[in-house]
Amino acid sequence: PSEQRTFYFGKNGKEPFTVHNDEEGYLGSCSISCGLTYSDNSIYAGLALEGLKGKTIEDRTRSIAKTIHKAGYTDPISLNPAMVLGGLKEGVSPLGWAYAYMTIGNDGDRISGTLSPRPGDSPLTYESVTKNGKPIKGGENHPIHHQVFNEETVKEQKGIMETVIANGTGTAAQTGAAEEWGKTGTTEEEGDAWFCGGIAAEVTACVWVGYPDTTTPMLTLYNGGPVMGGTFPALIWNSVMTAWETIKKEHLAEKKAKEKAKEEKENEGKSSSEAEEEIEAGEYEEEAYEAPEETYEGEEGVPEEEIESTTGGAGRGETEEPVEEAPEEEVTPEEGAGEAAPEETAPTTGGGVTAG
């Protein structure tokens, strides 16, 4: 049920971790799907700290950390109870989090490439290295795929995350595209705000809003109210996705123009290679693409969201060691198993992602 909960952990199980929703608003009887749609902390704290396999709370938080690393995030993840709501000792980086979300976008397929910084375990930033227009030796990327989660399970997860944008805490992110999915995130006292998600399996983005060097509460910065995941982050994500849709249409228009030009040049008697050379030299007419008019109407009407609020010794100040390195093995997402963080660490920006 959606209600204030207190969990006990630590030595002899006497350290309390109390979870409650923003303004003590509870949904009563609420499913896991409902809890995700409306960012209900108590539902997911109960699921993570009581519902997962493991003898202790740390066993369960460790399984969550391993799942995060299996998705592609490589920095250490703290194991304190508040981590189930994003109350991490060290915050996560937007790039690393976006890569993990990309695995969700690709239905559980963690995609990397031979030109990635860490082939097989890091995102790809470019697809080729060329000289005089031709790839150098070893300069062509070859994709690397790891199906780390069950495809049907992740598709179901994305379907639930679509409700966050459709009628949950992330309605400000709506672009009108089909199959847009995502999740809002807000840390305690509005120190960090997030929106991460994507459109189908085509594109994924993560937006973080906060102060780079301090955790400063943003209690009045959004039209006099708090900055939460469904406010500035969702609006920025909307702008990014809208721009991506425009660029995609421009590229499609360019591709069609080149195909038409090639066909015309070949009809004039030119060989395929001659036609391609002329097109690459810019000898073709491209129809102008007109971007749709902006429909953005400002920041009004963004819904209130649930946020994390905790008491006890389980907040981000905990000093648990990061997950130790472990061999990769195939498990279902429900078990939460996966590969652990490498020993090296990287600078992070902002706090962890929580409900809201």
Short mmCIF file of C-alpha atoms in Angstrom, two decimals:
data_model
loop_
_atom_site.label_atom_id
_atom_site.label_comp_id
_atom_site.label_asym_id
_atom_site.label_seq_id
_atom_site.Cartn_x
_atom_site.Cartn_y
_atom_site.Cartn_z
CA PRO A 1 0.00 0.00 0.00
CA SER A 2 0.94 3.66 -0.40
CA GLU A 3 1.65 4.83 3.14
CA GLN A 4 4.47 6.07 5.36
CA ARG A 5 6.88 3.22 5.97
CA THR A 6 9.82 2.68 8.31
CA PHE A 7 12.47 0.09 7.51
CA TYR A 8 15.25 -1.07 9.82
CA PHE A 9 18.79 -1.89 8.76
CA GLY A 10 22.39 -1.84 9.95
CA LYS A 11 23.90 -3.59 12.94
CA ASN A 12 21.25 -5.66 14.73
CA GLY A 13 18.63 -4.07 12.44
CA LYS A 14 18.11 -1.07 14.68
CA GLU A 15 18.81 1.86 12.33
CA PRO A 16 15.56 3.33 11.02
CA PHE A 17 14.89 4.51 7.47
CA THR A 18 11.53 6.26 7.17
CA VAL A 19 9.98 6.92 3.80
CA HIS A 20 7.06 9.24 3.13
CA ASN A 21 5.62 11.08 0.17
CA ASP A 22 5.54 14.80 -0.48
CA GLU A 23 3.02 16.61 1.74
CA GLU A 24 2.07 13.21 3.16
CA GLY A 25 0.03 12.48 0.02
CA TYR A 26 -0.65 8.75 -0.37
CA LEU A 27 -2.49 6.80 -3.03
CA GLY A 28 -3.79 4.02 -0.77
CA SER A 29 -4.05 0.75 -2.66
CA CYS A 30 -1.72 1.19 -5.63
CA SER A 31 -0.02 -1.22 -8.00
CA ILE A 32 3.63 -1.12 -9.04
CA SER A 33 2.57 0.49 -12.32
CA CYS A 34 0.52 3.12 -10.50
CA GLY A 35 3.43 3.82 -8.16
CA LEU A 36 5.74 4.51 -11.10
CA THR A 37 3.23 6.72 -12.92
CA TYR A 38 2.78 8.99 -9.92
CA SER A 39 6.26 8.61 -8.38
CA ASP A 40 5.14 7.07 -5.12
CA ASN A 41 8.16 6.62 -2.85
CA SER A 42 6.52 4.27 -0.37
CA ILE A 43 5.47 1.76 -3.04
CA TYR A 44 8.96 1.42 -4.47
CA ALA A 45 10.75 1.49 -1.12
CA GLY A 46 8.62 -1.47 -0.06
CA LEU A 47 9.19 -3.29 -3.34
CA ALA A 48 12.96 -2.81 -3.20
CA LEU A 49 13.66 -3.29 0.50
CA GLU A 50 11.18 -6.10 1.16
CA GLY A 51 10.19 -7.58 -2.19
CA LEU A 52 13.57 -8.37 -3.74
CA LYS A 53 15.54 -11.51 -2.99
CA GLY A 54 18.16 -11.33 -0.25
CA LYS A 55 18.54 -11.90 3.47
CA THR A 56 19.39 -8.30 4.32
CA ILE A 57 18.59 -4.84 3.01
CA GLU A 58 22.17 -4.53 1.78
CA ASP A 59 21.74 -7.74 -0.23
CA ARG A 60 18.78 -6.10 -1.96
CA THR A 61 20.42 -2.72 -2.57
CA ARG A 62 23.46 -4.54 -3.94
CA SER A 63 21.27 -6.38 -6.45
CA ILE A 64 19.82 -3.03 -7.58
CA ALA A 65 23.32 -1.59 -8.01
CA LYS A 66 24.33 -4.61 -10.09
CA THR A 67 21.30 -4.13 -12.32
CA ILE A 68 22.24 -0.47 -12.85
CA HIS A 69 25.77 -1.51 -13.84
CA LYS A 70 24.43 -4.22 -16.13
CA ALA A 71 22.46 -1.52 -17.95
CA GLY A 72 25.72 0.29 -18.67
CA TYR A 73 26.36 2.74 -15.82
CA THR A 74 29.97 2.27 -14.73
CA ASP A 75 30.59 4.54 -11.72
CA PRO A 76 30.19 3.12 -8.19
CA ILE A 77 26.68 3.06 -6.71
CA SER A 78 26.26 3.33 -2.92
CA LEU A 79 24.33 0.63 -1.08
CA ASN A 80 22.50 2.60 1.61
CA PRO A 81 18.71 2.04 1.83
CA ALA A 82 17.91 5.50 0.42
CA MET A 83 19.56 4.48 -2.86
CA VAL A 84 16.31 2.73 -3.82
CA LEU A 85 14.86 6.26 -4.18
CA GLY A 86 18.05 7.81 -5.55
CA GLY A 87 19.52 8.99 -2.24
CA LEU A 88 23.06 8.16 -3.32
CA LYS A 89 26.27 8.97 -1.49
CA GLU A 90 27.73 10.10 -4.83
CA GLY A 91 25.51 11.49 -7.56
CA VAL A 92 25.30 10.02 -11.05
CA SER A 93 26.46 11.67 -14.27
CA PRO A 94 23.87 12.62 -16.91
CA LEU A 95 25.89 10.90 -19.67
CA GLY A 96 26.26 7.67 -17.71
CA TRP A 97 22.60 7.69 -16.73
CA ALA A 98 21.55 8.37 -20.33
CA TYR A 99 23.57 5.35 -21.49
CA ALA A 100 21.84 3.13 -18.92
CA TYR A 101 18.47 4.49 -20.06
CA MET A 102 19.49 3.80 -23.66
CA THR A 103 19.60 0.12 -22.76
CA ILE A 104 15.98 0.45 -21.67
CA GLY A 105 15.21 2.25 -24.93
CA ASN A 106 16.77 -0.62 -26.90
CA ASP A 107 14.59 -3.19 -25.11
CA GLY A 108 17.37 -4.52 -22.90
CA ASP A 109 20.10 -4.50 -25.57
CA ARG A 110 23.19 -2.67 -24.28
CA ILE A 111 24.80 -1.32 -27.43
CA SER A 112 28.40 -0.22 -27.73
CA GLY A 113 30.97 -0.35 -30.50
CA THR A 114 34.57 -1.05 -31.39
CA LEU A 115 35.25 2.72 -31.43
CA SER A 116 33.80 3.25 -27.95
CA PRO A 117 36.19 4.29 -25.14
CA ARG A 118 35.55 0.89 -23.53
CA PRO A 119 34.24 -1.36 -26.32
CA GLY A 120 31.20 -3.26 -25.14
CA ASP A 121 30.69 -1.19 -22.00
CA SER A 122 30.45 2.49 -23.00
CA PRO A 123 28.48 4.65 -25.44
CA LEU A 124 29.61 5.38 -28.96
CA THR A 125 30.44 9.00 -29.76
CA TYR A 126 31.42 8.65 -33.44
CA GLU A 127 31.08 5.95 -36.08
CA SER A 128 34.21 6.39 -38.21
CA VAL A 129 37.62 8.02 -38.45
CA THR A 130 38.41 9.14 -41.99
CA LYS A 131 41.22 10.63 -44.03
CA ASN A 132 40.47 12.26 -47.37
CA GLY A 133 36.90 11.08 -47.01
CA LYS A 134 37.78 7.41 -46.53
CA PRO A 135 38.00 5.40 -43.26
CA ILE A 136 41.52 4.82 -42.00
CA LYS A 137 42.65 1.34 -40.98
CA GLY A 138 40.62 0.35 -37.95
CA GLY A 139 38.56 3.51 -38.32
CA GLU A 140 35.20 1.87 -38.97
CA ASN A 141 32.96 1.10 -36.04
CA HIS A 142 31.47 -2.34 -35.57
CA PRO A 143 28.47 -2.47 -33.21
CA ILE A 144 28.67 -4.60 -30.07
CA HIS A 145 25.39 -5.91 -28.65
CA HIS A 146 24.72 -7.43 -25.24
CA GLN A 147 21.12 -8.46 -24.53
CA VAL A 148 21.42 -7.91 -20.79
CA PHE A 149 17.70 -7.90 -19.90
CA ASN A 150 14.71 -9.87 -21.09
CA GLU A 151 13.30 -8.04 -24.12
CA GLU A 152 9.62 -8.54 -23.26
CA THR A 153 10.17 -7.44 -19.66
CA VAL A 154 11.77 -4.17 -20.76
CA LYS A 155 9.04 -3.53 -23.33
CA GLU A 156 6.50 -3.85 -20.52
CA GLN A 157 8.59 -1.49 -18.39
CA LYS A 158 8.65 1.11 -21.18
CA GLY A 159 4.91 0.77 -21.56
CA ILE A 160 4.48 1.69 -17.91
CA MET A 161 6.94 4.58 -18.29
CA GLU A 162 4.79 5.92 -21.13
CA THR A 163 2.10 6.61 -18.53
CA VAL A 164 4.49 8.93 -16.67
CA ILE A 165 4.42 11.27 -19.67
CA ALA A 166 0.81 10.60 -20.66
CA ASN A 167 -0.83 11.33 -17.31
CA GLY A 168 1.71 11.09 -14.50
CA THR A 169 4.42 13.32 -13.09
CA GLY A 170 6.04 14.01 -16.49
CA THR A 171 3.21 15.48 -18.58
CA ALA A 172 5.30 18.58 -19.34
CA ALA A 173 7.59 16.33 -21.41
CA GLN A 174 4.87 15.48 -23.92
CA THR A 175 5.94 16.11 -27.52
CA GLY A 176 3.07 14.32 -29.22
CA ALA A 177 5.35 11.56 -30.53
CA ALA A 178 4.22 7.96 -30.34
CA GLU A 179 5.80 5.72 -27.69
CA GLU A 180 7.49 8.45 -25.66
CA TRP A 181 8.49 7.16 -22.24
CA GLY A 182 10.41 8.52 -19.26
CA LYS A 183 10.76 9.12 -15.55
CA THR A 184 10.93 12.19 -13.36
CA GLY A 185 13.43 12.41 -10.49
CA THR A 186 13.88 14.82 -7.59
CA THR A 187 16.27 14.57 -4.66
CA GLU A 188 15.46 15.58 -1.11
CA GLU A 189 14.79 19.31 -0.62
CA GLU A 190 14.82 19.75 -4.41
CA GLY A 191 18.63 19.78 -4.57
CA ASP A 192 18.64 18.02 -7.97
CA ALA A 193 15.93 17.46 -10.56
CA TRP A 194 15.94 15.01 -13.46
CA PHE A 195 13.98 13.82 -16.43
CA CYS A 196 15.23 10.81 -18.39
CA GLY A 197 13.53 8.93 -21.17
CA GLY A 198 13.19 8.43 -24.89
CA ILE A 199 11.00 7.95 -27.93
CA ALA A 200 10.50 4.28 -28.80
CA ALA A 201 13.96 2.77 -29.46
CA GLU A 202 15.11 5.71 -31.55
CA VAL A 203 16.53 8.28 -29.15
CA THR A 204 17.23 8.64 -25.42
CA ALA A 205 18.15 11.70 -23.37
CA CYS A 206 18.71 12.59 -19.72
CA VAL A 207 18.31 16.13 -18.32
CA TRP A 208 19.70 17.20 -14.95
CA VAL A 209 18.98 20.58 -13.33
CA GLY A 210 20.89 21.70 -10.25
CA TYR A 211 24.02 23.41 -8.97
CA PRO A 212 27.28 21.83 -10.21
CA ASP A 213 29.37 22.14 -7.04
CA THR A 214 26.83 22.14 -4.23
CA THR A 215 23.51 20.57 -3.33
CA THR A 216 21.46 23.73 -3.07
CA PRO A 217 17.70 23.47 -2.49
CA MET A 218 15.70 24.89 -5.41
CA LEU A 219 12.54 25.54 -3.44
CA THR A 220 11.29 28.70 -5.18
CA LEU A 221 13.00 28.76 -8.59
CA TYR A 222 10.11 27.43 -10.68
CA ASN A 223 7.47 30.18 -10.85
CA GLY A 224 7.93 30.66 -7.12
CA GLY A 225 7.66 26.94 -6.43
CA PRO A 226 10.11 24.04 -6.23
CA VAL A 227 12.14 22.72 -9.14
CA MET A 228 11.12 19.09 -9.57
CA GLY A 229 11.62 16.49 -12.26
CA GLY A 230 8.36 17.38 -13.96
CA THR A 231 9.20 21.09 -14.23
CA PHE A 232 12.37 22.45 -15.89
CA PRO A 233 13.91 19.01 -16.65
CA ALA A 234 10.75 17.75 -18.39
CA LEU A 235 10.41 21.01 -20.35
CA ILE A 236 14.06 20.90 -21.44
CA TRP A 237 13.72 17.24 -22.43
CA ASN A 238 10.69 18.22 -24.50
CA SER A 239 12.75 20.87 -26.31
CA VAL A 240 15.59 18.42 -26.97
CA MET A 241 13.23 15.81 -28.41
CA THR A 242 11.37 18.37 -30.50
CA ALA A 243 14.69 19.56 -31.95
CA TRP A 244 15.69 15.96 -32.65
CA GLU A 245 12.42 15.36 -34.52
CA THR A 246 13.11 18.44 -36.66
CA ILE A 247 16.67 17.33 -37.45
CA LYS A 248 15.44 13.85 -38.33
CA LYS A 249 12.95 15.31 -40.83
CA GLU A 250 15.66 17.53 -42.33
CA HIS A 251 17.96 14.53 -42.82
CA LEU A 252 15.13 12.56 -44.40
CA ALA A 253 14.42 15.44 -46.80
CA GLU A 254 18.13 15.59 -47.72
CA LYS A 255 18.26 11.83 -48.30
CA LYS A 256 15.23 11.92 -50.58
CA ALA A 257 16.66 14.86 -52.52
CA LYS A 258 19.92 12.99 -53.11
CA GLU A 259 18.11 9.85 -54.22
CA LYS A 260 16.02 11.88 -56.67
CA ALA A 261 19.10 13.71 -57.98
CA LYS A 262 20.99 10.45 -58.49
CA GLU A 263 18.12 8.96 -60.46
CA GLU A 264 17.92 12.06 -62.68
CA LYS A 265 21.68 12.08 -63.36
CA GLU A 266 21.65 8.38 -64.24
CA ASN A 267 18.76 9.04 -66.62
CA GLU A 268 21.00 11.63 -68.29
CA GLY A 269 23.49 8.84 -69.06
CA LYS A 270 25.89 9.25 -66.16
CA SER A 271 27.21 6.23 -64.33
CA SER A 272 26.20 5.55 -60.75
CA SER A 273 29.66 6.55 -59.46
CA GLU A 274 29.67 9.79 -61.48
CA ALA A 275 26.24 10.69 -60.17
CA GLU A 276 27.32 10.02 -56.57
CA GLU A 277 30.47 12.14 -56.98
CA GLU A 278 28.47 15.08 -58.28
CA ILE A 279 25.93 14.76 -55.50
CA GLU A 280 28.68 14.62 -52.86
CA ALA A 281 30.10 17.78 -54.45
CA GLY A 282 26.76 19.44 -53.80
CA GLU A 283 25.45 19.37 -57.35
CA TYR A 284 21.78 18.75 -56.57
CA GLU A 285 18.75 20.75 -55.53
CA GLU A 286 17.37 20.18 -52.07
CA GLU A 287 13.83 21.12 -51.23
CA ALA A 288 13.67 23.45 -48.27
CA TYR A 289 12.36 21.90 -45.10
CA GLU A 290 10.05 24.10 -43.07
CA ALA A 291 10.03 23.36 -39.36
CA PRO A 292 6.63 23.32 -37.67
CA GLU A 293 5.64 26.31 -35.60
CA GLU A 294 6.40 26.15 -31.90
CA THR A 295 3.44 25.06 -29.81
CA TYR A 296 5.13 25.64 -26.45
CA GLU A 297 2.87 27.66 -24.21
CA GLY A 298 5.08 28.28 -21.23
CA GLU A 299 5.53 26.58 -17.90
CA GLU A 300 2.01 26.74 -16.48
CA GLY A 301 0.07 23.62 -15.67
CA VAL A 302 2.99 21.33 -14.75
CA PRO A 303 1.63 18.93 -12.12
CA GLU A 304 2.86 18.62 -8.58
CA GLU A 305 4.94 15.50 -7.96
CA GLU A 306 5.84 13.18 -5.15
CA ILE A 307 9.39 13.60 -3.82
CA GLU A 308 11.65 11.72 -1.50
CA SER A 309 11.76 12.70 2.14
CA THR A 310 13.58 10.47 4.59
CA THR A 311 14.63 10.40 8.21
CA GLY A 312 17.14 8.25 10.01
CA GLY A 313 20.66 7.31 8.99
CA ALA A 314 20.03 6.12 5.49
CA GLY A 315 20.46 9.28 3.43
CA ARG A 316 23.15 10.13 0.91
CA GLY A 317 25.67 10.74 3.72
CA GLU A 318 26.15 7.00 4.20
CA THR A 319 29.62 5.64 3.50
CA GLU A 320 28.93 2.23 2.02
CA GLU A 321 31.61 0.95 -0.30
CA PRO A 322 30.74 0.83 -4.01
CA VAL A 323 29.80 -2.45 -5.60
CA GLU A 324 32.77 -4.73 -6.06
CA GLU A 325 33.59 -6.08 -9.50
CA ALA A 326 31.83 -9.33 -10.32
CA PRO A 327 31.72 -11.52 -13.44
CA GLU A 328 28.83 -10.95 -15.81
CA GLU A 329 26.10 -13.54 -15.88
CA GLU A 330 22.68 -13.71 -17.48
CA VAL A 331 19.80 -13.20 -15.06
CA THR A 332 16.32 -11.85 -15.31
CA PRO A 333 15.80 -8.19 -14.42
CA GLU A 334 13.59 -9.16 -11.52
CA GLU A 335 16.56 -10.71 -9.77
CA GLY A 336 18.49 -7.49 -10.17
CA ALA A 337 21.80 -9.19 -10.86
CA GLY A 338 24.44 -7.78 -13.16
CA GLU A 339 28.00 -6.68 -13.45
CA ALA A 340 29.54 -4.55 -10.78
CA ALA A 341 31.27 -1.23 -11.01
CA PRO A 342 34.89 -1.05 -12.13
CA GLU A 343 37.48 0.20 -9.70
CA GLU A 344 38.01 3.52 -11.40
CA THR A 345 35.65 6.39 -10.62
CA ALA A 346 34.63 9.41 -12.67
CA PRO A 347 33.43 12.88 -11.71
CA THR A 348 29.68 13.08 -11.22
CA THR A 349 27.22 15.89 -11.47
CA GLY A 350 24.26 16.30 -9.17
CA GLY A 351 22.60 13.93 -6.79
CA GLY A 352 20.91 10.63 -7.33
CA VAL A 353 17.57 10.16 -9.01
CA THR A 354 14.56 9.69 -6.75
CA ALA A 355 10.85 9.52 -7.11
CA GLY A 356 9.30 12.74 -8.31
#
